[in-house]
XYZ file of C-alpha atoms in Angstrom:
416
model
C -39.195 28.527 -56.987
C -35.951 25.933 -56.913
C -33.700 28.268 -55.823
C -31.464 29.575 -53.065
C -31.003 33.581 -51.918
C -27.682 34.183 -49.939
C -26.856 37.041 -48.106
C -22.797 36.829 -48.434
C -19.991 38.352 -46.275
C -20.245 36.433 -42.931
C -17.030 34.603 -41.728
C -18.110 31.109 -40.555
C -18.516 29.587 -37.154
C -19.770 26.441 -35.846
C -20.162 23.145 -36.570
C -21.752 20.720 -38.995
C -22.401 17.055 -38.660
C -21.507 15.451 -42.172
C -24.042 13.117 -43.735
C -23.802 9.785 -45.068
C -22.204 9.386 -48.128
C -23.840 9.655 -51.704
C -21.130 7.913 -53.615
C -20.988 5.020 -51.159
C -25.044 4.536 -50.610
C -25.962 4.305 -54.204
C -23.784 1.560 -54.932
C -24.803 0.260 -51.490
C -28.322 -0.188 -52.127
C -27.794 -1.714 -55.626
C -25.767 -4.416 -53.641
C -28.855 -5.103 -51.455
C -30.606 -6.259 -54.481
C -28.328 -9.344 -54.460
C -29.553 -10.753 -50.779
C -32.806 -12.800 -51.155
C -33.985 -10.912 -47.795
C -34.008 -7.700 -45.976
C -31.081 -5.027 -45.388
C -30.606 -2.397 -42.845
C -28.998 0.562 -44.363
C -28.163 3.640 -41.542
C -26.735 6.498 -41.855
C -28.539 6.738 -45.141
C -28.576 10.109 -46.608
C -31.919 12.157 -47.241
C -31.106 13.520 -51.162
C -33.084 13.146 -54.436
C -30.514 10.872 -55.788
C -31.170 7.804 -52.729
C -35.224 8.806 -53.248
C -34.650 7.970 -57.102
C -32.823 4.815 -56.370
C -35.227 3.715 -54.169
C -38.316 4.464 -56.568
C -36.568 2.395 -59.371
C -35.663 -0.443 -56.659
C -39.499 -0.499 -55.574
C -40.476 -0.456 -59.565
C -38.340 -4.116 -59.572
C -40.512 -5.546 -56.279
C -38.402 -4.568 -53.806
C -40.103 -3.793 -50.405
C -38.900 -0.704 -49.233
C -38.998 1.106 -45.759
C -37.611 4.505 -44.464
C -37.838 6.343 -41.362
C -35.586 9.289 -41.000
C -31.759 8.020 -41.984
C -32.355 4.606 -41.958
C -33.776 2.449 -44.879
C -35.199 -1.142 -44.897
C -34.723 -3.144 -48.105
C -36.298 -6.546 -48.647
C -35.285 -7.854 -51.877
C -36.618 -11.207 -51.870
C -39.684 -10.271 -53.952
C -37.199 -8.976 -57.219
C -38.632 -10.281 -60.415
C -38.651 -7.286 -62.871
C -36.030 -6.647 -65.207
C -36.931 -3.442 -66.886
C -36.408 0.110 -65.234
C -38.805 3.075 -65.801
C -37.183 5.321 -68.125
C -38.406 8.462 -66.247
C -36.118 7.271 -63.240
C -32.881 5.964 -65.193
C -33.062 9.127 -67.583
C -32.344 11.591 -64.424
C -30.025 9.716 -62.468
C -26.605 8.212 -64.093
C -26.290 5.530 -61.079
C -29.212 3.646 -62.179
C -26.266 1.772 -64.119
C -25.133 0.811 -60.778
C -28.244 -1.579 -60.775
C -27.116 -3.668 -63.883
C -24.711 -6.307 -62.379
C -27.174 -6.996 -59.689
C -30.036 -7.229 -61.718
C -28.295 -9.867 -64.083
C -27.155 -11.856 -61.065
C -30.666 -12.004 -59.483
C -33.042 -12.108 -62.817
C -30.812 -12.724 -65.493
C -32.010 -10.282 -67.845
C -32.290 -6.589 -67.877
C -33.654 -4.039 -70.375
C -32.772 -0.093 -69.630
C -32.497 3.418 -71.081
C -29.124 4.626 -71.295
C -28.779 6.655 -67.890
C -28.293 9.995 -67.484
C -27.675 12.367 -64.776
C -25.114 15.737 -64.328
C -23.537 17.209 -67.692
C -19.958 17.137 -66.553
C -18.576 15.121 -69.465
C -19.253 12.236 -71.620
C -18.679 9.372 -68.497
C -19.584 6.360 -71.536
C -20.531 3.341 -70.106
C -18.831 1.189 -72.518
C -16.405 -0.660 -69.587
C -19.598 -1.661 -68.091
C -21.015 -3.468 -70.906
C -17.948 -5.006 -72.167
C -16.791 -6.355 -68.760
C -20.520 -7.825 -68.845
C -19.935 -9.250 -71.794
C -16.741 -11.145 -70.575
C -18.986 -12.683 -67.895
C -21.644 -14.131 -69.934
C -23.862 -11.405 -71.002
C -25.317 -10.993 -74.536
C -26.443 -7.330 -75.036
C -28.202 -5.701 -77.618
C -27.743 -2.081 -78.055
C -30.944 0.210 -79.066
C -30.827 3.799 -80.085
C -32.092 5.122 -76.488
C -31.187 1.815 -74.462
C -29.982 -1.820 -74.134
C -31.106 -5.282 -73.579
C -29.096 -7.303 -71.231
C -29.389 -11.196 -70.763
C -27.391 -14.469 -69.495
C -27.872 -17.623 -68.663
C -25.441 -17.439 -65.583
C -22.779 -14.933 -64.656
C -19.218 -16.445 -64.883
C -15.785 -15.232 -63.969
C -13.123 -13.300 -65.657
C -10.394 -11.514 -65.912
C -10.518 -7.861 -66.310
C -8.072 -5.197 -67.436
C -9.246 -1.533 -66.926
C -8.009 0.245 -69.654
C -8.441 3.241 -67.562
C -9.229 3.503 -64.067
C -13.366 3.983 -63.612
C -15.395 3.923 -60.327
C -18.611 3.076 -62.218
C -17.191 -0.071 -63.777
C -15.243 -1.324 -60.800
C -18.326 -1.049 -58.786
C -20.394 -2.966 -61.311
C -18.101 -5.510 -62.031
C -17.701 -6.042 -58.413
C -21.450 -6.631 -58.075
C -21.849 -8.758 -61.022
C -18.858 -10.774 -59.544
C -19.655 -11.907 -56.136
C -22.735 -14.467 -56.904
C -20.758 -15.754 -60.569
C -19.501 -18.751 -60.797
C -15.960 -19.087 -60.436
C -13.111 -16.339 -60.204
C -12.710 -12.917 -60.952
C -10.011 -10.436 -60.910
C -10.268 -6.855 -61.746
C -6.924 -4.703 -62.821
C -6.392 -1.195 -62.462
C -9.293 -0.990 -60.395
C -10.590 2.280 -58.729
C -9.445 2.457 -54.914
C -12.197 5.450 -54.033
C -13.457 5.043 -50.463
C -16.773 4.031 -52.580
C -15.461 1.030 -53.528
C -13.973 0.109 -50.629
C -17.682 0.854 -48.584
C -19.398 -1.404 -51.262
C -16.865 -4.216 -50.588
C -17.353 -4.090 -46.841
C -20.651 -4.435 -46.756
C -20.371 -7.326 -49.101
C -17.859 -9.221 -47.371
C -20.073 -8.459 -44.372
C -23.028 -10.380 -45.940
C -20.714 -13.255 -47.182
C -19.022 -12.081 -50.685
C -15.206 -13.488 -50.769
C -13.385 -10.501 -51.975
C -9.565 -9.663 -51.821
C -7.354 -6.830 -52.264
C -9.934 -4.267 -51.217
C -8.397 -0.921 -51.442
C -5.755 -1.851 -54.312
C -5.833 -1.656 -57.118
C -6.176 -5.244 -58.118
C -9.545 -6.965 -56.471
C -9.826 -10.731 -56.408
C -13.520 -12.404 -56.328
C -14.439 -15.482 -55.919
C -18.134 -16.122 -56.449
C -20.307 -17.522 -53.481
C -23.842 -19.176 -53.987
C -25.489 -16.819 -51.853
C -25.396 -13.671 -49.480
C -27.159 -13.280 -46.081
C -29.245 -10.108 -44.588
C -27.072 -7.819 -42.646
C -27.154 -4.190 -41.342
C -25.070 -1.635 -42.268
C -23.993 1.957 -41.298
C -23.072 4.113 -44.419
C -19.597 6.447 -43.939
C -19.468 9.987 -43.920
C -19.381 11.882 -47.297
C -15.821 13.274 -48.011
C -17.197 15.078 -50.443
C -19.747 17.259 -48.461
C -16.834 17.384 -45.627
C -14.732 18.968 -48.692
C -17.246 21.333 -49.603
C -17.817 22.435 -46.315
C -13.608 22.930 -45.665
C -13.783 24.910 -49.081
C -16.744 27.256 -47.759
C -14.516 28.079 -44.811
C -11.486 28.963 -47.280
C -13.698 31.345 -48.962
C -15.301 32.981 -46.322
C -12.531 32.546 -43.474
C -13.476 31.663 -39.908
C -13.176 28.490 -37.844
C -15.295 25.451 -38.194
C -15.450 21.971 -36.945
C -16.426 19.343 -39.244
C -18.518 16.504 -37.105
C -17.974 12.903 -38.616
C -15.594 14.116 -41.314
C -13.857 10.887 -42.768
C -10.287 12.660 -41.983
C -8.792 9.636 -43.303
C -10.095 9.964 -46.806
C -9.265 13.422 -46.825
C -5.530 14.132 -46.856
C -5.544 15.220 -50.666
C -8.242 17.649 -49.374
C -6.002 18.707 -46.410
C -3.469 19.288 -47.862
C -4.695 21.750 -50.828
C -6.533 23.613 -47.747
C -3.169 23.707 -45.990
C -1.350 24.845 -49.284
C -4.138 28.220 -49.060
C -2.849 28.606 -45.700
C -5.852 27.094 -43.603
C -4.864 25.442 -40.308
C -6.035 21.729 -40.315
C -6.783 19.507 -37.060
C -7.856 15.786 -37.411
C -9.462 14.673 -34.353
C -11.355 11.411 -33.262
C -14.683 13.126 -33.803
C -14.123 15.111 -36.939
C -11.788 17.734 -38.635
C -11.618 21.209 -37.145
C -10.372 24.152 -40.313
C -9.241 27.686 -39.160
C -8.917 30.446 -41.659
C -8.170 33.764 -39.907
C -5.598 35.140 -42.836
C -6.245 36.105 -46.349
C -5.844 32.664 -48.363
C -2.626 31.841 -50.276
C -2.597 31.002 -53.988
C -1.617 27.172 -54.221
C 1.148 26.366 -56.418
C -0.818 24.108 -58.635
C -3.812 21.871 -57.994
C -4.305 18.808 -60.168
C -7.778 16.234 -60.061
C -6.735 12.725 -59.755
C -7.919 9.093 -59.062
C -8.129 8.645 -55.074
C -5.877 9.038 -53.381
C -5.404 12.341 -54.962
C -7.279 15.758 -55.211
C -11.055 14.574 -56.278
C -12.591 16.174 -58.786
C -15.855 16.324 -57.357
C -14.375 19.465 -55.008
C -12.400 21.361 -58.205
C -15.705 23.721 -58.705
C -15.391 24.354 -55.101
C -11.733 24.750 -54.295
C -12.002 27.016 -57.508
C -14.414 29.550 -56.166
C -11.834 29.423 -52.906
C -8.648 30.338 -55.588
C -11.090 33.010 -57.104
C -10.938 34.817 -53.696
C -6.877 33.799 -52.866
C -3.426 36.189 -53.562
C -1.714 35.897 -56.171
C -1.879 33.517 -59.890
C -2.774 29.907 -60.065
C -3.681 26.871 -62.146
C -6.421 24.570 -61.481
C -5.996 21.188 -64.017
C -9.144 18.726 -64.827
C -7.828 15.467 -65.566
C -10.716 13.209 -64.922
C -13.867 15.119 -66.764
C -13.712 17.405 -69.850
C -16.566 19.646 -69.040
C -16.306 20.564 -65.469
C -15.527 24.074 -65.969
C -19.297 24.904 -66.359
C -18.970 27.138 -63.223
C -16.376 29.557 -64.490
C -18.702 31.827 -66.486
C -20.768 32.078 -63.254
C -17.638 33.133 -61.417
C -16.227 35.613 -63.669
C -20.247 37.173 -63.253
C -19.241 37.811 -59.778
C -16.168 39.543 -60.582
C -13.673 36.578 -60.548
C -10.527 36.415 -62.847
C -10.708 33.345 -64.393
C -9.303 31.778 -68.015
C -10.176 28.134 -69.715
C -7.430 26.423 -71.516
C -8.260 23.142 -72.596
C -8.109 20.971 -69.318
C -6.985 23.980 -67.323
C -8.328 27.323 -65.885
C -5.962 30.266 -65.074
C -7.286 31.974 -62.170
C -6.054 35.881 -60.388
C -7.426 36.216 -57.080
C -9.440 39.282 -56.736
C -10.596 40.543 -53.156
C -13.976 40.276 -53.387
C -16.733 38.855 -55.376
C -20.246 41.037 -56.134
C -23.484 39.135 -55.505
C -25.385 38.070 -58.778
C -27.912 35.898 -60.193
C -26.964 32.562 -60.912
C -27.583 29.037 -62.425
C -26.682 26.155 -61.053
C -25.684 23.541 -63.823
C -24.506 20.496 -61.918
C -24.595 19.101 -58.384
C -21.019 20.071 -57.277
C -20.988 23.163 -59.878
C -24.245 24.218 -57.770
C -22.441 23.689 -54.474
C -19.448 26.143 -55.170
C -21.916 28.674 -56.559
C -23.286 28.724 -52.740
C -19.530 29.004 -51.305
C -18.984 31.304 -53.525
C -22.614 33.316 -52.618
C -21.679 33.163 -49.212
C -18.222 34.769 -49.839
C -19.560 37.218 -51.916
C -20.669 40.885 -51.072
C -24.503 41.614 -51.174
C -27.009 39.148 -52.539
C -27.015 36.359 -54.739
C -29.362 33.790 -56.157
C -28.549 30.294 -57.333
C -31.106 28.751 -59.603
C -32.062 25.010 -59.925
C -31.048 24.030 -56.523
C -32.457 20.939 -57.664
C -29.263 19.584 -59.308
C -27.470 20.248 -55.269
C -30.242 18.546 -53.704
C -29.089 15.285 -55.271
C -26.239 15.466 -53.209
C -26.815 17.397 -50.289
C -29.403 16.549 -47.727
C -29.346 20.747 -46.725
C -27.268 22.542 -47.590
C -28.692 25.777 -46.567
C -29.252 24.365 -43.191
C -25.571 23.419 -43.248
C -24.484 26.692 -44.329
C -26.548 28.720 -41.469
C -25.351 26.511 -38.680
C -21.753 27.652 -39.883
C -22.900 31.269 -39.732
C -23.915 32.191 -43.251
C -26.981 33.522 -44.229
C -28.688 31.191 -46.659
C -31.957 29.762 -47.224
C -34.103 28.104 -49.841
C -36.457 30.291 -52.373
């Protein structure tokens, strides 16, 4: 039925292990294409975006073996450069294969990538940067053809911070001739994980974790085994679930250092947060306090991927508050769904204004994108009565089993 059924009203108690990072594993899988051999990737999340990425890689003549959370990728036979349109159209991260494929095959033909409808997210920065590195790109109505006789280093000054463009330029640069500099580079933990993977495979990268990356091209990379870090967005989602429902939970393996802004936002709402070597503990015994103002920012600021989850929590907090979205222009699609549950929220341009209510009531809801869909699950767990969230396939793009995890924390959630 592609839906989730929830009976809300339970306080949360218990422990859940945080899965491997979606946003880290996808560019890492793309990086495996650069290696003429076998790479073993551990702690790989079992989510639909990974399934589609592996399917794409198999279509490019990669050999892929999956055993639970471990994936073995043999890219020694990579030869094809045209990507199946059905997989590209449902997954924006397919653009991450562009730099790697140009390095391996010299040419790529693909449709414009799809994904969640949360904003324009143009790929102009990707294509402009690759042109600087010696790629000829011919755009079509539905896609483009890219070709190079050899990638060469270049200096890139990104006009605005872009995680995807930074990742693609790094992937193109590590085997390019000469040196590449990326200024105003994204600093997200996913960029750090990608660079860590490439460095372990023999890439020469300086400035990891800063706004300036300096890459010296090498002749080849070697086979490695790599463990994907835990997913900070999944951990933040379950932290927000405790804000919504109240209770006391432990997020095993949560990447505490990467979650400073999220933990600070939760603490401003009255949550007690404690970092441990094994993970993060969250206690919400009292009714939540409305934060004075929450603004999404590039890392290390508050992540746009958790804006919807915290909006659900704010709808149940005492007082009035404002949440401002500065990354994507279409990320308030969850607002009508929360309003249907009784939330008092209004939108004006890039801001939402929230007046907290004492309770939400169950409703039949519809997920329209990944993170908003997960936030509706949180709202359903906090609401009185029964909720049904349709289109759970959006949620499965980034969460292994959100119902199983929420049940482990005491919620009443099940697949339909």
